[in-house]
Coordinates of C-alpha atoms in Angstrom, one line a residue:
M1445 CA 32.4 1.0 1.7
G1446 CA 32.3 0.8 -2.1
G1447 CA 34.5 -1.8 -3.9
Q1448 CA 33.1 -4.9 -5.6
P1449 CA 29.5 -5.9 -4.8
G1450 CA 29.3 -8.5 -2.1
A1451 CA 26.5 -10.4 -0.5
P1452 CA 25.1 -7.4 1.4
A1453 CA 25.1 -5.3 -1.9
L1454 CA 23.3 -8.1 -3.8
L1455 CA 20.8 -8.5 -1.0
A1456 CA 20.1 -4.7 -1.0
A1457 CA 19.7 -4.7 -4.7
G1458 CA 17.4 -7.7 -4.5
L1459 CA 15.2 -6.0 -1.8
A1460 CA 15.0 -2.9 -3.9
L1461 CA 14.0 -4.9 -7.0
G1462 CA 11.4 -6.9 -5.0
G1463 CA 10.0 -3.7 -3.5
A1464 CA 9.6 -2.1 -6.9
A1465 CA 7.9 -5.3 -8.2
A1466 CA 5.5 -5.4 -5.2
Y1467 CA 4.7 -1.7 -5.7
V1468 CA 3.9 -2.0 -9.4
L1469 CA 1.7 -5.1 -8.8
A1470 CA -0.2 -3.4 -6.0
A1471 CA -0.8 -0.3 -8.1
A1472 CA -2.0 -2.4 -11.0
R1473 CA -4.4 -4.2 -8.7
L1474 CA -5.8 -0.9 -7.5
R1475 CA -6.4 0.2 -11.1
R1476 CA -8.1 -3.1 -12.0
R1477 CA -10.7 -2.5 -9.3
G1478 CA -11.3 1.0 -10.6
D1479 CA -9.3 3.1 -8.1
R1480 CA -7.3 6.0 -9.4
W1481 CA -3.5 5.7 -8.9
P1482 CA -1.4 8.0 -11.2
P1483 CA 1.3 6.1 -13.1
V1484 CA 3.8 8.9 -12.3
R1485 CA 3.9 7.4 -8.7
D1486 CA 4.9 4.0 -10.2
A1487 CA 7.7 5.8 -12.1
G1488 CA 8.9 7.6 -9.0
F1489 CA 9.1 4.4 -6.9
V1490 CA 10.8 2.5 -9.7
A1491 CA 13.3 5.3 -10.1
G1492 CA 14.0 5.3 -6.4
A1493 CA 14.5 1.5 -6.3
T1494 CA 16.8 1.9 -9.4
A1495 CA 18.9 4.5 -7.6
L1496 CA 19.3 2.1 -4.7
M1497 CA 20.3 -0.8 -7.0
A1498 CA 22.8 1.5 -8.8
A1499 CA 24.3 2.5 -5.5
A1500 CA 24.7 -1.1 -4.4
L1501 CA 25.9 -2.6 -7.6
A1502 CA 27.3 -0.1 -10.1
P1503 CA 30.9 1.1 -9.5
P1504 CA 30.7 4.9 -9.1
P1505 CA 33.2 7.1 -11.0
G1506 CA 36.0 9.0 -9.4
G1507 CA 38.4 8.2 -6.5
P1508 CA 37.4 6.3 -3.4
F1509 CA 36.0 9.2 -1.5
A1510 CA 34.2 10.7 -4.6
A1511 CA 32.7 7.3 -5.3
H1512 CA 31.6 6.9 -1.7
M1513 CA 29.9 10.3 -1.8
T1514 CA 28.0 9.4 -5.0
Q1515 CA 26.7 6.3 -3.3
H1516 CA 25.8 8.4 -0.2
L1517 CA 23.9 10.8 -2.4
L1518 CA 21.9 8.1 -4.1
T1519 CA 21.2 6.0 -0.9
A1520 CA 20.6 8.8 1.7
M1521 CA 18.9 11.5 -0.4
T1522 CA 17.9 10.7 -4.0
A1523 CA 16.3 7.3 -3.5
P1524 CA 14.4 8.3 -0.2
L1525 CA 12.9 11.4 -1.9
L1526 CA 11.7 9.5 -4.9
L1527 CA 10.2 6.7 -2.8
A1528 CA 8.5 9.2 -0.5
L1529 CA 6.9 11.0 -3.4
A1530 CA 5.4 7.7 -4.6
R1531 CA 3.3 7.4 -1.4
P1532 CA 4.1 3.7 -0.6
V1533 CA 2.3 3.7 2.7
T1534 CA -0.9 5.0 1.1
L1535 CA -0.7 2.4 -1.5
A1536 CA -0.2 -0.3 1.1
L1537 CA -3.2 0.9 3.1
R1538 CA -5.4 0.9 0.0
S1539 CA -4.3 -2.5 -1.3
L1540 CA -3.8 -4.6 1.8
P1541 CA -6.5 -7.0 3.1
P1542 CA -8.4 -5.9 6.3
A1543 CA -6.2 -7.6 8.9
P1544 CA -2.8 -6.4 7.6
H1545 CA -4.5 -3.0 7.0
R1546 CA -5.5 -2.7 10.7
R1547 CA -2.0 -3.9 11.8
L1548 CA -0.3 -1.2 9.6
L1549 CA -2.7 1.4 11.0
G1550 CA -1.8 0.3 14.5
V1551 CA 1.9 0.7 13.7
L1552 CA 1.3 4.2 12.3
H1553 CA -0.5 5.3 15.4
A1554 CA 2.1 4.0 17.9
R1555 CA 3.8 6.5 20.1
P1556 CA 7.3 5.6 19.0
V1557 CA 6.3 6.2 15.4
A1558 CA 4.9 9.6 16.3
L1559 CA 8.2 10.5 18.0
L1560 CA 10.3 9.4 15.1
A1561 CA 8.0 11.1 12.5
H1562 CA 8.5 14.5 14.2
P1563 CA 10.4 16.8 11.8
A1564 CA 13.0 17.7 14.5
T1565 CA 13.6 14.0 15.3
A1566 CA 13.9 13.0 11.7
A1567 CA 16.3 15.9 10.9
L1568 CA 18.5 15.0 14.0
L1569 CA 18.7 11.3 13.1
D1570 CA 19.6 12.2 9.5
V1571 CA 22.2 14.9 9.8
G1572 CA 23.3 13.8 13.3
G1573 CA 24.2 10.4 12.0
L1574 CA 26.2 11.9 9.2
W1575 CA 28.2 14.1 11.5
L1576 CA 28.9 11.0 13.7
L1577 CA 29.9 9.0 10.6
Y1578 CA 32.3 11.6 9.2
R1579 CA 33.6 13.4 12.3
S1580 CA 34.4 10.3 14.4
P1581 CA 36.5 7.1 13.8
L1582 CA 33.2 5.4 12.6
F1583 CA 33.9 6.0 8.9
A1584 CA 37.4 4.4 9.1
A1585 CA 36.1 1.5 11.2
A1586 CA 33.3 0.9 8.6
H1587 CA 36.1 0.3 6.0
T1588 CA 37.4 -2.7 7.8
R1589 CA 34.3 -4.2 9.2
S1590 CA 31.7 -5.2 6.6
W1591 CA 28.9 -5.6 9.2
L1592 CA 29.4 -2.1 10.4
S1593 CA 29.4 -0.8 6.8
V1594 CA 26.0 -2.5 6.3
L1595 CA 24.6 -0.9 9.4
V1596 CA 25.9 2.5 8.3
H1597 CA 24.2 2.1 4.9
V1598 CA 20.9 0.9 6.5
H1599 CA 20.9 3.9 8.9
V1600 CA 21.6 6.6 6.2
F1601 CA 18.9 5.1 4.0
A1602 CA 16.3 4.7 6.8
A1603 CA 17.1 8.2 8.2
G1604 CA 16.9 9.8 4.8
L1605 CA 13.6 8.0 4.0
L1606 CA 12.1 9.1 7.4
L1607 CA 13.1 12.7 6.8
S1608 CA 11.7 12.7 3.3
V1609 CA 8.4 11.1 4.3
T1610 CA 8.0 13.4 7.3
L1611 CA 8.7 16.6 5.4
C1612 CA 6.7 15.7 2.3
G1613 CA 3.7 14.7 4.4
L1614 CA 2.1 12.7 1.5
D1615 CA 1.6 9.5 3.4
P1616 CA -0.5 9.1 6.6
L1617 CA 1.4 10.1 9.7
P1618 CA 0.6 10.0 13.4
R1619 CA 0.4 13.7 13.4
R1620 CA 0.3 16.5 10.8
H1621 CA 2.9 19.1 11.4
G1622 CA 2.7 22.6 10.1
T1623 CA 4.7 23.9 7.2
P1624 CA 6.8 26.4 9.3
L1625 CA 8.0 23.5 11.5
K1626 CA 8.8 21.4 8.5
A1627 CA 10.6 24.3 6.7
A1628 CA 12.7 25.0 9.9
A1629 CA 13.7 21.3 10.0
L1630 CA 14.6 21.3 6.3
V1631 CA 16.7 24.5 6.6
G1632 CA 18.4 23.3 9.7
A1633 CA 19.2 19.9 8.2
G1634 CA 20.4 21.5 5.0
G1635 CA 22.6 23.9 6.8
A1636 CA 24.2 21.2 8.9
H1637 CA 24.7 19.1 5.8
S1638 CA 26.4 21.9 3.9
V1639 CA 28.7 22.8 6.9
L1640 CA 29.7 19.1 7.1
A1641 CA 30.5 19.0 3.4
K1642 CA 32.7 22.1 3.7
S1643 CA 34.5 20.7 6.7
L1644 CA 35.3 17.5 4.7
Y1645 CA 36.8 19.7 2.0
A1646 CA 39.3 20.9 4.5
A1647 CA 39.9 17.6 6.5
P1648 CA 39.1 14.0 5.8
P1649 CA 37.2 11.8 8.3
P1650 CA 39.5 10.8 11.3
G1651 CA 41.7 7.8 10.6
T1652 CA 41.5 8.1 6.8
R1653 CA 43.7 9.5 4.1
F1654 CA 42.5 10.5 0.6
A1655 CA 44.2 12.3 -2.2
P1656 CA 43.5 16.0 -2.1
G1657 CA 41.7 16.0 -5.4
D1658 CA 39.6 13.0 -4.5
L1659 CA 38.7 14.6 -1.1
A1660 CA 37.7 17.9 -2.8
A1661 CA 35.6 16.1 -5.5
G1662 CA 33.8 14.0 -2.9
S1663 CA 33.1 17.1 -0.7
E1664 CA 31.7 19.0 -3.8
I1665 CA 29.5 16.1 -4.7
M1666 CA 28.1 16.1 -1.1
Y1667 CA 27.7 19.9 -1.1
Y1668 CA 26.2 20.6 -4.5
G1669 CA 24.3 17.3 -4.8
G1670 CA 22.8 17.8 -1.3
D1671 CA 21.7 21.3 -2.3
L1672 CA 19.9 20.0 -5.4
I1673 CA 18.0 17.3 -3.4
E1674 CA 17.1 19.8 -0.6
I1675 CA 15.7 22.2 -3.2
A1676 CA 13.6 19.4 -4.7
L1677 CA 12.4 18.5 -1.1
A1678 CA 11.6 22.2 -0.5
V1679 CA 9.5 22.3 -3.7
A1680 CA 7.7 19.2 -2.6
V1681 CA 6.9 20.7 0.8
A1682 CA 5.7 24.0 -0.8
L1683 CA 3.5 22.1 -3.3
H1684 CA 1.9 20.1 -0.5
W1685 CA 1.3 23.3 1.5
Y1686 CA -0.3 24.9 -1.6
A1687 CA -2.5 21.9 -2.3
A1688 CA -3.6 21.6 1.4
G1689 CA -4.5 25.3 1.4
S1690 CA -6.5 24.9 -1.8
R1691 CA -8.4 22.0 -0.4
R1692 CA -9.1 24.0 2.8
L1693 CA -10.5 26.9 0.8
A1694 CA -12.6 24.6 -1.3
R1695 CA -14.1 23.1 1.9
E1696 CA -14.9 26.5 3.4
R1697 CA -16.6 27.6 0.1
R1698 CA -18.7 24.5 0.1
R1699 CA -19.8 25.1 3.7
A1700 CA -20.6 28.7 2.9
A1701 CA -22.6 27.7 -0.1
A1702 CA -24.5 25.1 2.0
R1703 CA -25.6 27.6 4.7
P1704 CA -29.1 28.9 4.3
A1705 CA -29.1 32.4 2.9
P1706 CA -30.1 35.2 5.3
P1707 CA -33.6 36.7 4.7
P1708 CA -33.5 39.8 2.6
A1709 CA -33.2 43.0 4.5
S1710 CA -36.5 44.3 3.1
A1711 CA -38.4 41.4 4.7
S1712 CA -37.9 42.7 8.2
Y1713 CA -39.0 46.3 7.4
G1714 CA -42.7 45.2 7.4
Q1715 CA -42.6 43.5 10.8

């Protein structure tokens, strides 16, 4: 992992660039027809795509393990959160023609998607994959097999994106889960991530050897960087919960205002 950009890195950067271009064009099309789509979402998606391109192409600073952890933080946590906040699925549903729109809705309502989009499943795939990567010979094997390294990067990105989308709850999902469940999944995943980072401070992944300073730096990047992203994710979950509560209160007030007023108490005295 890391090193000079090869064909997989160039392909990943190209896909990120293409995704950003497609997003911006779709958002511009929505605005031209009069729909509201805040520009901050465009900025979030472009920032997420840029983080992916930087992870794929730019040589990160520090030793091999610190550089790997910087790439991990960008690919598995920073980019997925920025992309999830940009609501790409909502944009696709609003901009696609009818036939692709129906097919996308069918995918979103499929049972496997409902299982994957459960907060507990998403947290297990995300953090469980990291424990498997760093506490088994998988990490050492990925250094010598490029195809395995590609699969690892694809998994950590996909799992991070699934967790961010599920917890933020901004895009349409097969089922809306309550804030307590999402908060529990976030706390559980964050705790497991922190414990893993501390364990790497003490011992490298099996089958690998890193300089003590490099190992410590990489572990600190994982620990403190992960904390920052998890705090940002918690803020996103809290803001979504607050906005949903405000909308529910507004609906209840509108229903109450629409109900006919009860007759005045004095009207019944004369009957």
